[in-house]
Short mmCIF file of C-alpha atoms in Angstrom, two decimals:
data_model
loop_
_atom_site.label_atom_id
_atom_site.label_comp_id
_atom_site.label_asym_id
_atom_site.label_seq_id
_atom_site.Cartn_x
_atom_site.Cartn_y
_atom_site.Cartn_z
CA UNK A 1 0.00 0.00 0.00
CA UNK A 2 2.75 2.37 0.92
CA UNK A 3 4.50 1.51 -2.30
CA UNK A 4 1.36 2.08 -4.33
CA UNK A 5 0.69 5.39 -2.57
CA UNK A 6 4.27 6.48 -3.25
CA UNK A 7 3.89 5.62 -6.88
CA UNK A 8 0.66 7.57 -7.15
CA UNK A 9 2.26 10.55 -5.51
CA UNK A 10 5.28 10.21 -7.74
CA UNK A 11 3.02 10.00 -10.77
CA UNK A 12 0.97 13.10 -9.71
CA UNK A 13 4.14 15.02 -9.08
CA UNK A 14 5.34 14.33 -12.62
CA UNK A 15 2.03 15.53 -14.24
CA UNK A 16 2.09 18.93 -12.63
CA UNK A 17 5.10 20.37 -14.60
CA UNK A 18 3.48 19.30 -17.85
CA UNK A 19 0.24 20.95 -16.84
CA UNK A 20 2.15 24.12 -16.01
CA UNK A 21 3.88 24.02 -19.38
CA UNK A 22 0.55 23.60 -21.10
CA UNK A 23 -0.87 26.51 -19.14
CA UNK A 24 2.17 28.64 -19.98
CA UNK A 25 1.76 27.75 -23.62
CA UNK A 26 -1.88 28.72 -23.43
CA UNK A 27 -1.02 32.04 -21.82
CA UNK A 28 1.60 32.69 -24.49
CA UNK A 29 -1.02 31.89 -27.10
CA UNK A 30 -3.39 34.33 -25.45
CA UNK A 31 -0.68 37.01 -25.46
CA UNK A 32 -0.02 36.26 -29.11
CA UNK A 33 -3.69 36.58 -29.89
CA UNK A 34 -3.82 39.90 -28.03
CA UNK A 35 -0.90 41.10 -30.13
CA UNK A 36 -2.66 39.96 -33.28
CA UNK A 37 -5.81 41.83 -32.26
CA UNK A 38 -3.80 44.95 -31.48
CA UNK A 39 -2.27 44.78 -34.95
CA UNK A 40 -5.72 44.23 -36.44
CA UNK A 41 -6.99 47.22 -34.45
CA UNK A 42 -4.14 49.35 -35.78
CA UNK A 43 -4.87 48.39 -39.36
CA UNK A 44 -8.56 48.95 -38.84
CA UNK A 45 -7.78 52.43 -37.47
CA UNK A 46 -5.65 53.09 -40.52
CA UNK A 47 -8.43 51.81 -42.72
CA UNK A 48 -11.01 54.06 -41.05
CA UNK A 49 -8.64 57.03 -41.44
CA UNK A 50 -8.20 56.17 -45.10
CA UNK A 51 -11.98 55.98 -45.54
CA UNK A 52 -12.40 59.43 -43.96
CA UNK A 53 -9.82 60.81 -46.36
CA UNK A 54 -11.54 59.13 -49.31
CA UNK A 55 -14.84 60.68 -48.20
CA UNK A 56 -13.28 64.17 -48.12
CA UNK A 57 -11.82 63.65 -51.58
CA UNK A 58 -15.18 62.44 -52.81
CA UNK A 59 -16.90 65.61 -51.49
CA UNK A 60 -14.19 67.79 -53.07
CA UNK A 61 -14.78 66.23 -56.50
CA UNK A 62 -18.54 66.59 -56.70
CA UNK A 63 -18.15 69.39 -59.30
CA UNK A 64 -16.39 67.00 -61.68
CA UNK A 65 -19.56 65.27 -62.81
CA UNK A 66 -18.12 63.56 -65.88
CA UNK A 67 -15.32 61.81 -63.92
CA UNK A 68 -17.44 61.17 -60.84
CA UNK A 69 -19.22 58.10 -62.25
CA UNK A 70 -16.02 56.15 -62.96
CA UNK A 71 -14.47 57.21 -59.64
CA UNK A 72 -17.67 56.28 -57.86
CA UNK A 73 -17.72 52.79 -59.36
CA UNK A 74 -14.05 52.24 -58.51
CA UNK A 75 -14.57 53.60 -54.98
CA UNK A 76 -17.58 51.33 -54.47
CA UNK A 77 -15.62 48.28 -55.57
CA UNK A 78 -12.82 49.19 -53.16
CA UNK A 79 -15.29 49.77 -50.34
CA UNK A 80 -17.05 46.47 -51.01
CA UNK A 81 -13.70 44.69 -51.03
CA UNK A 82 -12.71 46.39 -47.79
CA UNK A 83 -16.11 45.57 -46.31
CA UNK A 84 -15.62 41.93 -47.22
CA UNK A 85 -12.21 42.03 -45.59
CA UNK A 86 -13.64 43.64 -42.45
CA UNK A 87 -16.43 41.09 -42.29
CA UNK A 88 -13.96 38.26 -42.79
CA UNK A 89 -11.77 39.71 -40.03
CA UNK A 90 -14.81 40.11 -37.80
CA UNK A 91 -15.86 36.52 -38.43
CA UNK A 92 -12.34 35.30 -37.69
CA UNK A 93 -12.26 37.41 -34.53
CA UNK A 94 -15.60 36.03 -33.42
CA UNK A 95 -14.39 32.48 -34.05
CA UNK A 96 -11.23 33.17 -32.16
CA UNK A 97 -13.22 34.73 -29.34
CA UNK A 98 -15.43 31.68 -29.14
CA UNK A 99 -12.39 29.46 -29.06
CA UNK A 100 -10.74 31.56 -26.40
CA UNK A 101 -13.97 31.54 -24.38
CA UNK A 102 -13.98 27.75 -24.55
CA UNK A 103 -10.42 27.64 -23.31
CA UNK A 104 -11.32 30.14 -20.63
CA UNK A 105 -14.21 27.99 -19.44
CA UNK A 106 -11.95 24.95 -19.37
CA UNK A 107 -9.24 26.74 -17.43
CA UNK A 108 -11.49 28.69 -15.05
CA UNK A 109 -9.85 27.06 -12.05
CA UNK A 110 -6.30 27.40 -13.34
CA UNK A 111 -5.73 30.71 -11.56
CA UNK A 112 -6.94 34.26 -11.16
CA UNK A 113 -4.18 35.61 -13.37
CA UNK A 114 -5.27 33.54 -16.35
CA UNK A 115 -8.91 34.51 -15.69
CA UNK A 116 -7.99 38.21 -15.61
CA UNK A 117 -6.12 37.97 -18.86
CA UNK A 118 -8.99 36.13 -20.44
CA UNK A 119 -11.29 38.94 -19.30
CA UNK A 120 -8.98 41.51 -20.87
CA UNK A 121 -9.00 39.46 -24.03
CA UNK A 122 -12.81 39.47 -24.01
CA UNK A 123 -12.83 43.25 -23.56
CA UNK A 124 -10.36 43.58 -26.41
CA UNK A 125 -12.61 41.46 -28.59
CA UNK A 126 -15.64 43.57 -27.65
CA UNK A 127 -13.71 46.73 -28.45
CA UNK A 128 -12.66 45.23 -31.77
CA UNK A 129 -16.27 44.38 -32.48
CA UNK A 130 -17.33 47.96 -31.74
CA UNK A 131 -14.66 49.24 -34.10
CA UNK A 132 -15.89 46.85 -36.76
CA UNK A 133 -19.46 48.05 -36.20
CA UNK A 134 -18.37 51.67 -36.58
CA UNK A 135 -16.53 50.77 -39.77
CA UNK A 136 -19.66 49.11 -41.12
CA UNK A 137 -21.71 52.17 -40.21
CA UNK A 138 -19.25 54.41 -42.07
CA UNK A 139 -19.43 52.12 -45.08
CA UNK A 140 -23.22 52.37 -44.98
CA UNK A 141 -22.97 56.18 -44.87
CA UNK A 142 -20.64 56.10 -47.86
CA UNK A 143 -23.10 53.93 -49.75
CA UNK A 144 -25.91 56.37 -48.99
CA UNK A 145 -23.79 59.30 -50.17
CA UNK A 146 -22.93 57.43 -53.36
CA UNK A 147 -26.64 56.81 -53.98
CA UNK A 148 -27.38 60.50 -53.41
CA UNK A 149 -24.61 61.48 -55.85
CA UNK A 150 -26.05 59.12 -58.43
CA UNK A 151 -29.47 60.70 -58.06
CA UNK A 152 -27.96 64.18 -58.40
CA UNK A 153 -26.04 63.10 -61.50
CA UNK A 154 -29.20 61.65 -63.06
CA UNK A 155 -31.09 64.87 -62.30
CA UNK A 156 -28.32 66.96 -63.86
CA UNK A 157 -28.30 64.77 -66.96
CA UNK A 158 -32.07 65.17 -67.31
CA UNK A 159 -31.78 68.94 -66.89
CA UNK A 160 -29.00 69.05 -69.49
CA UNK A 161 -31.05 67.05 -71.97
CA UNK A 162 -34.06 69.33 -71.41
CA UNK A 163 -31.88 72.42 -71.89
CA UNK A 164 -30.36 71.05 -75.09
CA UNK A 165 -33.84 70.25 -76.39
CA UNK A 166 -35.05 73.77 -75.61
CA UNK A 167 -31.94 75.25 -77.26
CA UNK A 168 -32.59 73.25 -80.43
CA UNK A 169 -36.22 74.35 -80.49
CA UNK A 170 -35.20 77.99 -79.88
CA UNK A 171 -32.60 77.85 -82.64
CA UNK A 172 -35.19 76.43 -85.00
CA UNK A 173 -37.66 79.19 -84.13
CA UNK A 174 -34.95 81.85 -84.45
CA UNK A 175 -33.93 80.53 -87.87
CA UNK A 176 -37.57 80.51 -88.98
CA UNK A 177 -38.14 84.05 -87.68
CA UNK A 178 -34.93 85.19 -89.35
CA UNK A 179 -36.07 83.79 -92.68
CA UNK A 180 -39.48 85.37 -92.31
CA UNK A 181 -37.92 88.69 -91.31
CA UNK A 182 -35.53 88.64 -94.25
CA UNK A 183 -38.42 87.83 -96.57
CA UNK A 184 -40.49 90.67 -95.12
CA UNK A 185 -37.58 93.11 -95.41
CA UNK A 186 -36.95 92.04 -98.98
CA UNK A 187 -40.61 92.59 -99.78
CA UNK A 188 -40.50 96.02 -98.13
CA UNK A 189 -37.40 96.95 -100.13
CA UNK A 190 -39.01 95.76 -103.34
CA UNK A 191 -42.17 97.70 -102.60
CA UNK A 192 -40.22 100.84 -101.75
CA UNK A 193 -38.10 100.42 -104.90
CA UNK A 194 -41.26 100.14 -106.97
CA UNK A 195 -42.73 103.28 -105.43
CA UNK A 196 -39.39 105.06 -105.76
CA UNK A 197 -39.30 104.23 -109.47
CA UNK A 198 -42.89 105.43 -109.85
CA UNK A 199 -42.08 108.63 -107.94
CA UNK A 200 -38.97 109.35 -109.98
CA UNK A 201 -40.83 108.64 -113.19
CA UNK A 202 -43.58 111.07 -112.23
CA UNK A 203 -41.04 113.73 -111.20
CA UNK A 204 -39.19 113.27 -114.47
CA UNK A 205 -42.43 113.80 -116.34
CA UNK A 206 -43.38 116.84 -114.24
CA UNK A 207 -40.00 118.58 -114.20
CA UNK A 208 -39.06 117.83 -117.78
CA UNK A 209 -35.56 117.80 -119.26
CA UNK A 210 -33.92 120.72 -117.49
CA UNK A 211 -30.11 120.99 -117.39
CA UNK A 212 -30.15 122.20 -113.78
CA UNK A 213 -32.17 119.16 -112.59
CA UNK A 214 -30.71 115.68 -113.12
CA UNK A 215 -30.85 112.16 -111.69
CA UNK A 216 -27.73 110.75 -110.02
CA UNK A 217 -28.25 107.15 -108.95
CA UNK A 218 -31.32 107.04 -106.68
CA UNK A 219 -31.43 110.83 -106.13
CA UNK A 220 -32.85 113.89 -107.85
CA UNK A 221 -30.23 116.63 -107.90
CA UNK A 222 -31.29 120.30 -108.13
CA UNK A 223 -28.71 123.01 -108.55
CA UNK A 224 -28.94 125.46 -105.64
CA UNK A 225 -29.49 128.34 -108.06
CA UNK A 226 -32.94 126.88 -108.81
CA UNK A 227 -34.04 127.58 -105.24
CA UNK A 228 -31.69 130.15 -103.69
CA UNK A 229 -29.54 133.17 -104.37
CA UNK A 230 -25.81 132.89 -103.63
CA UNK A 231 -25.14 132.58 -99.90
CA UNK A 232 -28.89 132.69 -99.06
CA UNK A 233 -31.41 130.18 -97.69
CA UNK A 234 -34.60 132.01 -98.73
CA UNK A 235 -36.57 130.18 -101.45
CA UNK A 236 -36.91 131.94 -104.80
CA UNK A 237 -40.29 132.04 -106.59
CA UNK A 238 -38.92 129.72 -109.30
CA UNK A 239 -37.85 127.25 -106.65
CA UNK A 240 -41.26 127.41 -104.99
CA UNK A 241 -42.89 126.54 -108.32
CA UNK A 242 -40.72 123.46 -108.68
CA UNK A 243 -41.46 122.44 -105.10
CA UNK A 244 -45.19 122.81 -105.77
CA UNK A 245 -44.86 120.11 -108.43
CA UNK A 246 -42.80 117.99 -106.09
CA UNK A 247 -45.34 118.37 -103.27
CA UNK A 248 -48.15 117.23 -105.55
CA UNK A 249 -46.23 114.10 -106.49
CA UNK A 250 -45.38 113.39 -102.84
CA UNK A 251 -49.01 113.80 -101.75
CA UNK A 252 -50.17 111.27 -104.33
CA UNK A 253 -47.30 108.90 -103.40
CA UNK A 254 -48.21 109.06 -99.70
CA UNK A 255 -51.70 107.84 -100.55
CA UNK A 256 -50.36 104.84 -102.52
CA UNK A 257 -47.57 103.61 -100.24
CA UNK A 258 -48.89 101.36 -97.40
CA UNK A 259 -48.65 102.99 -94.00
CA UNK A 260 -46.51 100.17 -92.60
CA UNK A 261 -43.64 101.06 -94.97
CA UNK A 262 -41.51 103.66 -93.09
CA UNK A 263 -40.53 105.79 -96.10
CA UNK A 264 -39.16 109.32 -95.94
CA UNK A 265 -37.98 111.91 -98.45
CA UNK A 266 -34.52 113.09 -97.40
CA UNK A 267 -33.58 116.63 -98.43
CA UNK A 268 -29.79 117.08 -98.47
CA UNK A 269 -28.13 120.49 -98.70
CA UNK A 270 -24.62 120.79 -100.23
CA UNK A 271 -22.24 123.71 -100.79
CA UNK A 272 -18.93 124.20 -102.57
CA UNK A 273 -15.61 124.34 -100.74
CA UNK A 274 -15.11 128.10 -100.78
CA UNK A 275 -15.42 129.95 -97.44
CA UNK A 276 -18.74 131.65 -96.90
CA UNK A 277 -19.41 135.27 -96.06
CA UNK A 278 -22.60 136.95 -94.99
CA UNK A 279 -25.37 135.87 -92.62
CA UNK A 280 -24.10 132.31 -92.12
CA UNK A 281 -20.95 131.47 -90.20
CA UNK A 282 -20.09 128.28 -92.08
CA UNK A 283 -21.09 126.08 -95.00
CA UNK A 284 -22.60 123.68 -92.41
CA UNK A 285 -25.14 126.30 -91.40
CA UNK A 286 -25.88 127.31 -94.99
CA UNK A 287 -26.42 123.75 -96.27
CA UNK A 288 -28.60 122.83 -93.25
CA UNK A 289 -30.66 126.06 -93.52
CA UNK A 290 -31.34 125.44 -97.22
CA UNK A 291 -32.49 121.86 -96.56
CA UNK A 292 -34.73 123.06 -93.72
CA UNK A 293 -36.26 125.76 -95.95
CA UNK A 294 -37.20 123.13 -98.56
CA UNK A 295 -38.69 120.84 -95.90
CA UNK A 296 -40.69 123.63 -94.27
CA UNK A 297 -42.14 124.71 -97.61
CA UNK A 298 -43.15 121.15 -98.48
CA UNK A 299 -44.85 120.82 -95.09
CA UNK A 300 -46.75 124.04 -95.77
CA UNK A 301 -48.03 122.44 -98.98
CA UNK A 302 -49.50 119.50 -97.07
CA UNK A 303 -46.68 116.94 -97.23
CA UNK A 304 -46.68 115.01 -93.89
CA UNK A 305 -43.82 116.26 -91.71
CA UNK A 306 -43.00 112.73 -90.53
CA UNK A 307 -42.18 111.84 -94.15
CA UNK A 308 -39.49 114.52 -94.49
CA UNK A 309 -35.86 114.70 -93.29
CA UNK A 310 -33.50 117.69 -93.62
CA UNK A 311 -29.72 117.17 -93.64
CA UNK A 312 -26.76 119.48 -94.23
CA UNK A 313 -23.47 118.14 -95.68
CA UNK A 314 -21.64 121.44 -96.29
CA UNK A 315 -18.77 120.94 -98.79
CA UNK A 316 -17.79 117.45 -97.66
CA UNK A 317 -19.74 115.38 -100.24
CA UNK A 318 -18.66 116.94 -103.58
CA UNK A 319 -19.70 115.60 -106.98
CA UNK A 320 -16.69 117.22 -108.64
CA UNK A 321 -13.36 117.73 -106.83
CA UNK A 322 -11.92 120.16 -109.38
CA UNK A 323 -11.19 123.78 -108.42
CA UNK A 324 -13.20 125.35 -111.23
CA UNK A 325 -16.32 127.47 -111.38
CA UNK A 326 -18.18 124.67 -113.14
CA UNK A 327 -17.19 122.20 -110.41
CA UNK A 328 -18.25 124.66 -107.72
CA UNK A 329 -21.60 125.14 -109.46
CA UNK A 330 -22.21 121.36 -109.65
CA UNK A 331 -21.37 120.91 -105.95
CA UNK A 332 -23.85 123.62 -104.87
CA UNK A 333 -26.99 121.50 -104.92
CA UNK A 334 -30.13 120.19 -103.22
CA UNK A 335 -30.61 116.41 -103.40
CA UNK A 336 -33.89 114.53 -102.90
CA UNK A 337 -33.75 110.84 -101.98
CA UNK A 338 -36.69 108.53 -101.29
CA UNK A 339 -35.52 106.08 -98.64
CA UNK A 340 -36.46 104.29 -95.39
CA UNK A 341 -36.27 105.74 -91.89
#
């Protein structure tokens, strides 16, 4: 019996060092796991920091709508890959936690130190789980922001399409209005040209073939001597007689031309280049006064005032640039031109 008891004691004494070694190995494993979780926590912190930075960059690039779609797709793929990695890490951590909890339950009586470290490991796992939950929440926020950006992009594309459609319709209407306006203007010009030809033909018949009255282009040219004495702006009786004929033709023309055609008879006064002496200070004043005298007389004969324009050109629109008496005589003139306002 004593021998058997001694053997049992000897056998129990030999098991205890092995049990201690196993426990030490377990503790070292726990320490290793804690280190692994600390490293995982560090990388998760880095990952969260990187996600915050990516979010800031995403907000900064909202204005770049054309590039946003490709960047968004790439960012989503990266986020989904990172989310898968986080979930895989979380699953591995949960498995490891379950395994550690099993070891903890099996070694509950091994000592208070091991129990305390197991508790710290559990807290570390809980903290890691909270970090993972926050990371998932941030990923969800990013997904929501991406969805909002997609909706904004779709709205902008619709607005752009609507604007382009309206621009095309406006351009079409503008082109149509331009064509109609050009056609209307061409018709007005043709009508006015027809009436101008009729007016000039009637004046030619009324005034006859006089050497001091001639047609230059689209204008009737009267020598100033027909209407005025040298250096004067008072109409002569002979000039009044000619203007009586002109007023009669204008009155008949005003009845024929449609009211919507804005025609006027422009009366232009011209002088020669020689300096003036007498009542007028310059050729500007003389040429303007002569044109105004003609217009006022025509108005007194019943020609509508809104159909008359008086203009003075002094010596600056000569018909003949020579320095001769004949050239001076040709340049002293009154011109009548039927035109538009």
